[in-house]
JSON list of C-alpha atoms in Angstrom, two decimals:
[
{"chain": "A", "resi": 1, "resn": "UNK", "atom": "CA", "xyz": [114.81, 127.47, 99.22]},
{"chain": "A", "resi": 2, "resn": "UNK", "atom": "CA", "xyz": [113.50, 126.03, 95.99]},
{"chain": "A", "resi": 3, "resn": "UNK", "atom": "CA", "xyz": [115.38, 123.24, 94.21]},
{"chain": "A", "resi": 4, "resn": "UNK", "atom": "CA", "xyz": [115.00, 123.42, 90.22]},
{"chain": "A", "resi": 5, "resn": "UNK", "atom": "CA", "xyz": [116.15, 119.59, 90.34]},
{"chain": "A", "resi": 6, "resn": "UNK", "atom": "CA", "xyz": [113.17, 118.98, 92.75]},
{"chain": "A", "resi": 7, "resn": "UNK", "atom": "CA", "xyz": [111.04, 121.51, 90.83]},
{"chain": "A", "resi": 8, "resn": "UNK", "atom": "CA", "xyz": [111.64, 119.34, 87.33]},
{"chain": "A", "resi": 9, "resn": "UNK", "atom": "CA", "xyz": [111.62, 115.81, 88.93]},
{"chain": "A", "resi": 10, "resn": "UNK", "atom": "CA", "xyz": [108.12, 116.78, 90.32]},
{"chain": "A", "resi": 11, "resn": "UNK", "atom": "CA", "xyz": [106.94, 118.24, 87.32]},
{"chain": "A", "resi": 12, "resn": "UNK", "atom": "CA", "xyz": [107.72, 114.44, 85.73]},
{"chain": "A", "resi": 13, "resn": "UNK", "atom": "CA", "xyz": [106.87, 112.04, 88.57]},
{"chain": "A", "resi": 14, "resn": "UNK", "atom": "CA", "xyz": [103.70, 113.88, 89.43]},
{"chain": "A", "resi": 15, "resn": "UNK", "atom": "CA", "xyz": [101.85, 112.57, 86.40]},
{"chain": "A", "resi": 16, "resn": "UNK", "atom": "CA", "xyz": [103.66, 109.25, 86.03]},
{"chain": "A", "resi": 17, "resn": "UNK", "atom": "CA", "xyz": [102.48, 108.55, 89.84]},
{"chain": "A", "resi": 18, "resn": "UNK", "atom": "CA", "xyz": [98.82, 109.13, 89.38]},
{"chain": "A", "resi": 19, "resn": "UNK", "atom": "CA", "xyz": [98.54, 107.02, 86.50]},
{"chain": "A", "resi": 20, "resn": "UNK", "atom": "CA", "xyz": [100.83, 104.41, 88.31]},
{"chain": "A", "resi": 21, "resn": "UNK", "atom": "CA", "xyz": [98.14, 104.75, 91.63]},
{"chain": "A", "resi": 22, "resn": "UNK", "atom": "CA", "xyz": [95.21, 104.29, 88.73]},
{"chain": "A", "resi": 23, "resn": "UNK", "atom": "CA", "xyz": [97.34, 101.16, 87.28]},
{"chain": "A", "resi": 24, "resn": "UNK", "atom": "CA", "xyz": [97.13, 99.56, 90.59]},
{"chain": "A", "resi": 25, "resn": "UNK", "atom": "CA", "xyz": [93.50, 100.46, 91.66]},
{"chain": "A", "resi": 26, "resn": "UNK", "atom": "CA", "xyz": [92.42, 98.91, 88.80]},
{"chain": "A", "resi": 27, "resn": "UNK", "atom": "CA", "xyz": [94.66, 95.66, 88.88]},
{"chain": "A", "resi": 28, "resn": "UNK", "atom": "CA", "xyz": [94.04, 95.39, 93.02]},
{"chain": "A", "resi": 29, "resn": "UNK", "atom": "CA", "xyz": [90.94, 93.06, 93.28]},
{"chain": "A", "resi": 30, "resn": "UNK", "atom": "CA", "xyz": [93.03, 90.31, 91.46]},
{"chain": "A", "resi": 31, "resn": "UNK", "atom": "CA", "xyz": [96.53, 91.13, 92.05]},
{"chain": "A", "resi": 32, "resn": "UNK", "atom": "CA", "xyz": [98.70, 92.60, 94.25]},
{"chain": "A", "resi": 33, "resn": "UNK", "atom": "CA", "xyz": [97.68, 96.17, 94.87]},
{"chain": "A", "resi": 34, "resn": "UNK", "atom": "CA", "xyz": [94.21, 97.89, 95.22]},
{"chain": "A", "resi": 35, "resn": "UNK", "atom": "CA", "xyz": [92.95, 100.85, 96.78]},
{"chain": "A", "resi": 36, "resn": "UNK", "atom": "CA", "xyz": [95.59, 100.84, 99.72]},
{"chain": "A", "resi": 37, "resn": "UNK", "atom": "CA", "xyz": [98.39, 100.32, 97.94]},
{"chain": "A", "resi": 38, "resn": "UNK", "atom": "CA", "xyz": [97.36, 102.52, 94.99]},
{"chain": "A", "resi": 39, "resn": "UNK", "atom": "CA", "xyz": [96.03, 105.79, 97.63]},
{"chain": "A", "resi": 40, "resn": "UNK", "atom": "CA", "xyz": [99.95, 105.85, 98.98]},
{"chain": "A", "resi": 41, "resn": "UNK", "atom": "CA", "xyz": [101.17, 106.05, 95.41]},
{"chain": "A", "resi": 42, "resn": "UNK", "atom": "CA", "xyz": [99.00, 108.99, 94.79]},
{"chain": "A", "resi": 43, "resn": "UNK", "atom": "CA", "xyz": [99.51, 110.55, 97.99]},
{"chain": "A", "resi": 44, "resn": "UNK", "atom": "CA", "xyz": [103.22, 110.14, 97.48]},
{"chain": "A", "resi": 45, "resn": "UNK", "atom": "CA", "xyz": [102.81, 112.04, 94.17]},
{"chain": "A", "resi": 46, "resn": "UNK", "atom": "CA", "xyz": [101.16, 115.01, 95.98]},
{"chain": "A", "resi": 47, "resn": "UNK", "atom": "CA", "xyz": [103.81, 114.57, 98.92]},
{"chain": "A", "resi": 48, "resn": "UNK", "atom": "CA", "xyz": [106.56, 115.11, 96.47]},
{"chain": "A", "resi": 49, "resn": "UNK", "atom": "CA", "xyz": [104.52, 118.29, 94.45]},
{"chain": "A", "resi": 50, "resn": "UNK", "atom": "CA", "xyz": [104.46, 119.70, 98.37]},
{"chain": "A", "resi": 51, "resn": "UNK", "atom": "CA", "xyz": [107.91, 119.12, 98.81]},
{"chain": "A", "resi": 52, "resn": "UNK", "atom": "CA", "xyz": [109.03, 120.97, 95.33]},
{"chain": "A", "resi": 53, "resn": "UNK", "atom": "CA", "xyz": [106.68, 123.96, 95.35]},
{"chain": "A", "resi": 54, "resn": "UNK", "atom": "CA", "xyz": [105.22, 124.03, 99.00]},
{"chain": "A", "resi": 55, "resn": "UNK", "atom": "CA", "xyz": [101.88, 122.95, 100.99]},
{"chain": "A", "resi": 56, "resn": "UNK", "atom": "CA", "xyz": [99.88, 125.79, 99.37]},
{"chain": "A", "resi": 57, "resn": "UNK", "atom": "CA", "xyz": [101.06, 124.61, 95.49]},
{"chain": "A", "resi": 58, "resn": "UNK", "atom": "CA", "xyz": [100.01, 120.90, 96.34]},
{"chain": "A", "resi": 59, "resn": "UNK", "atom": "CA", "xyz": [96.55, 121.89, 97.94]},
{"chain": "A", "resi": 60, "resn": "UNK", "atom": "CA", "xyz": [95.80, 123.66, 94.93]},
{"chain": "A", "resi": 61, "resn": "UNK", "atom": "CA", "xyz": [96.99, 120.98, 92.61]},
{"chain": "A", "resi": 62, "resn": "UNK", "atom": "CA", "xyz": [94.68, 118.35, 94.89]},
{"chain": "A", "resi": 63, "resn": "UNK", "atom": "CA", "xyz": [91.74, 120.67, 93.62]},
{"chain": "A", "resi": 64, "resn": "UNK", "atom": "CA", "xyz": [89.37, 118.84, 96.72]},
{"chain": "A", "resi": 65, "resn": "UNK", "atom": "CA", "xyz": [89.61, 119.42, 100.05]},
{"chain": "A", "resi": 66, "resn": "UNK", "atom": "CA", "xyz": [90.90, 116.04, 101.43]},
{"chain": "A", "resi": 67, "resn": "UNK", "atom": "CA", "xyz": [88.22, 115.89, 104.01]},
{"chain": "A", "resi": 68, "resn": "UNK", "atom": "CA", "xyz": [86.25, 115.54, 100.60]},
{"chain": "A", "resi": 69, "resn": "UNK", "atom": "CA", "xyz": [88.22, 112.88, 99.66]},
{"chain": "A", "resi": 70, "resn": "UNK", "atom": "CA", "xyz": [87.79, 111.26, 103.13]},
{"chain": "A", "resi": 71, "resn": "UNK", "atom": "CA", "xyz": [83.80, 111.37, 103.05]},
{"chain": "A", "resi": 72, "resn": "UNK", "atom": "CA", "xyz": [83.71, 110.50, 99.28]},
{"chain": "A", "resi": 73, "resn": "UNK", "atom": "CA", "xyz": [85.89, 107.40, 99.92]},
{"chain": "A", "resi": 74, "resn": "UNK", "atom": "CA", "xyz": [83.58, 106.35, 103.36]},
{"chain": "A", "resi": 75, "resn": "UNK", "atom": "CA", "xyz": [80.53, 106.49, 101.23]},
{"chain": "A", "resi": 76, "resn": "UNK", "atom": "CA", "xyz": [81.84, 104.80, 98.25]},
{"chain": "A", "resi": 77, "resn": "UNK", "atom": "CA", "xyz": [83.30, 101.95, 100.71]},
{"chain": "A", "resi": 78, "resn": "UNK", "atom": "CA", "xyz": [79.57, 101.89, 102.29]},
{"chain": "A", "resi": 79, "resn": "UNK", "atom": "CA", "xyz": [77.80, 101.74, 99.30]},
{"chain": "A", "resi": 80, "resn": "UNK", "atom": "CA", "xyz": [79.85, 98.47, 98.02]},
{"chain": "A", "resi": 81, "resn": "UNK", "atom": "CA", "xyz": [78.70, 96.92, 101.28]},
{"chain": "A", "resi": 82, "resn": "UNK", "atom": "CA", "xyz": [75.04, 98.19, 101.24]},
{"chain": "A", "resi": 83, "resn": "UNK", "atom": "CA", "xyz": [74.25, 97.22, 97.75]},
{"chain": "A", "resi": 84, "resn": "UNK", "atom": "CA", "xyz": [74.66, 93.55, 98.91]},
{"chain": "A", "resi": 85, "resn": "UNK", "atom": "CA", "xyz": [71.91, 93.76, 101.18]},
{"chain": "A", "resi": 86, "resn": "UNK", "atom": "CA", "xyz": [69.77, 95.15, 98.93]},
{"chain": "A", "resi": 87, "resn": "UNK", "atom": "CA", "xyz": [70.05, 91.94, 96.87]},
{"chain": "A", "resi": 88, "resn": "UNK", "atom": "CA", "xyz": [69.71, 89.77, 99.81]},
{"chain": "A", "resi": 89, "resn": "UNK", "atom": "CA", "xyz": [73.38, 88.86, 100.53]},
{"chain": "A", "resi": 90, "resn": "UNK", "atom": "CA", "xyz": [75.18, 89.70, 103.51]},
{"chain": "A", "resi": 91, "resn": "UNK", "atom": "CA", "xyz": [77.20, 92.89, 103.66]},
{"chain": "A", "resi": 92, "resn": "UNK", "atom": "CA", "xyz": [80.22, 93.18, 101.74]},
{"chain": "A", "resi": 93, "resn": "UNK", "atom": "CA", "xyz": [79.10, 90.22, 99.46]},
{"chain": "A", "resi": 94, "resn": "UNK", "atom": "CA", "xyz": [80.92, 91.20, 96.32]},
{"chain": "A", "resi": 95, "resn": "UNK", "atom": "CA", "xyz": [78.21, 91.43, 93.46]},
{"chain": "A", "resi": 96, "resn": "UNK", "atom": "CA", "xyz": [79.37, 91.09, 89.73]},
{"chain": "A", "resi": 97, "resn": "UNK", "atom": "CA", "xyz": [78.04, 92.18, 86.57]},
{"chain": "A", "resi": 98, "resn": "UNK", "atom": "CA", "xyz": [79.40, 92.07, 82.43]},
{"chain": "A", "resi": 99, "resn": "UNK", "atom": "CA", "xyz": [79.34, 94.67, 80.80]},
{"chain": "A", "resi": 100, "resn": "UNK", "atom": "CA", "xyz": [80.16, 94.37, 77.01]},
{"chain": "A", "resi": 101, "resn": "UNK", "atom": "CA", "xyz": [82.28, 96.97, 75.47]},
{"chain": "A", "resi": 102, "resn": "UNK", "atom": "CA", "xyz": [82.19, 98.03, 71.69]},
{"chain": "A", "resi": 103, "resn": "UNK", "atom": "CA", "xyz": [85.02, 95.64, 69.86]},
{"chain": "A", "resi": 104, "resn": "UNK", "atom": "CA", "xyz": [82.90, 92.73, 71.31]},
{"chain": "A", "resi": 105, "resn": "UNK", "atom": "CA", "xyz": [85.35, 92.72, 74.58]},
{"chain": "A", "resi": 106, "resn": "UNK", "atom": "CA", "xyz": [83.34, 92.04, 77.96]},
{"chain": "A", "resi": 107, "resn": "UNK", "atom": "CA", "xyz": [84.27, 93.43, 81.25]},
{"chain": "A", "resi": 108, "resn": "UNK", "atom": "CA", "xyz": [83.51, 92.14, 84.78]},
{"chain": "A", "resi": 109, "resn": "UNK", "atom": "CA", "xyz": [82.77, 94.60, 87.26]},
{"chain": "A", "resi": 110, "resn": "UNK", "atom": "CA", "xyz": [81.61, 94.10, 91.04]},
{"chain": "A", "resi": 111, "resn": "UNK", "atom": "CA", "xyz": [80.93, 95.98, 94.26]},
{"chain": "A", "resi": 112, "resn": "UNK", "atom": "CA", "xyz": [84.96, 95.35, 95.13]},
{"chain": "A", "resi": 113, "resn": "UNK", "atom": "CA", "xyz": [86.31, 97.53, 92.63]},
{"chain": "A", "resi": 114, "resn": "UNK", "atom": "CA", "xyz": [83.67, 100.04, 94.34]},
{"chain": "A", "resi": 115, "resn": "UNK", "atom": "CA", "xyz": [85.41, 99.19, 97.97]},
{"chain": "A", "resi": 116, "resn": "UNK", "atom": "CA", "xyz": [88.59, 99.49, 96.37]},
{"chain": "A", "resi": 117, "resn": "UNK", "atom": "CA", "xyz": [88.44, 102.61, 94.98]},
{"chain": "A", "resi": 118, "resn": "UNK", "atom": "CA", "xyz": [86.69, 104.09, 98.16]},
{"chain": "A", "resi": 119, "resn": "UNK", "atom": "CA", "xyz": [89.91, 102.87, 100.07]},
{"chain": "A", "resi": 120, "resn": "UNK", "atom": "CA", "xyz": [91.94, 104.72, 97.44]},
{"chain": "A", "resi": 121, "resn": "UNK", "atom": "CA", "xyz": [89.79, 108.09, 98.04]},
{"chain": "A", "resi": 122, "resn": "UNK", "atom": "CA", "xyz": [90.20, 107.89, 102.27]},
{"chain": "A", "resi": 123, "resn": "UNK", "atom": "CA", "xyz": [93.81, 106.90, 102.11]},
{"chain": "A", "resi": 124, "resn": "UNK", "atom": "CA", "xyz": [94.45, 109.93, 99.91]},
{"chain": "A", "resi": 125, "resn": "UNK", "atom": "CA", "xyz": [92.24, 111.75, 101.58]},
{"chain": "A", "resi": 126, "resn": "UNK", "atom": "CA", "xyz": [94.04, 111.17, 105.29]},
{"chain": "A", "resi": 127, "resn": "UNK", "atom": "CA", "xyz": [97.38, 111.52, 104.05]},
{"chain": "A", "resi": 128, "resn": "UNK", "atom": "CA", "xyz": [96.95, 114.27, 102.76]},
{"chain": "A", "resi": 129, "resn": "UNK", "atom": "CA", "xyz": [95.08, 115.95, 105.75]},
{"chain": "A", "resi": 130, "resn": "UNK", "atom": "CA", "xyz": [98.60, 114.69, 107.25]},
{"chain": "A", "resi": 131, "resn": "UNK", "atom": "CA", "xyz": [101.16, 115.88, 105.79]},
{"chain": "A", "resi": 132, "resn": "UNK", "atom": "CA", "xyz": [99.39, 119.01, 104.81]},
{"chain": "A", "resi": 133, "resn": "UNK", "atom": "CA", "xyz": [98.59, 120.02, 108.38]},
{"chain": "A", "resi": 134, "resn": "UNK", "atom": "CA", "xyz": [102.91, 119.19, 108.82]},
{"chain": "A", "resi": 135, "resn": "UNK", "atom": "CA", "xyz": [103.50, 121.12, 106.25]},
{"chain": "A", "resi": 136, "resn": "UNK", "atom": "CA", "xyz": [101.31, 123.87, 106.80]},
{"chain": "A", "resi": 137, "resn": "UNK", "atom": "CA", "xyz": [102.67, 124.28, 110.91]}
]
């Protein structure tokens, strides 16, 4: 049985989630939240599209398989590692570079926000697998 409350509510959190899961991605590596934190959000948006339209609606919606996601997120997470070594630091040394943006604004980005953002990919990735095989049974 289909709710048209659920249906709606879903059709406005969905969106409002992922950007929420991007918000704390981004703000992780110097605040609370990061790639963890930010993966359940975005899960939880996916969760709640299953829950309104079914398993098959939300796989569709994911658009990647989430053993995709899983792999994706695994190599991102070992590539932040590996790219220390390569400069001669040990692994998982966070590396940094500025970059300047147009408007004269600079922006500091490192091998964490890599990490991060691999954790994001596997925790969507598994809990999805999850509660898409639940679903799906």
């Amino acid at each position: 049985m289909k709710s048209t409350i659920l249906i709606t509510a879903s059709r406005i959190l969905h969106p409002l989630l992922l950007m929420f899961a991007v918000f704390l991605l981004l703000r992780g590596h110097n605040e609370p939240g990061g790639g963890f934190a930010g993966g359940l959000v975005a899960a939880s948006a996916y969760v709640l599209h299953a829950m309104a339209n079914g398993a098959a609606s939300a796989r569709r919606a994911l658009r990647v398989s989430p053993h995709v996601l899983v792999g994706a997120g695994l190599l991102a997470a070992l590539a932040a590692g590996l790219f220390s070594l390569f400069v001669g630091e040990p692994f998982l040394t966070g590396a940094w570079a500025n970059l300047r943006m147009p408007g004269s604004t600079e922006w500091s980005v490192g091998t964490p926000l890599l990490f991060d953002a691999g954790v994001f990919l596997v925790v969507v990735g598994i809990t999805m697998l999850i509660i898409l095989s639940m679903a799906e049974n």
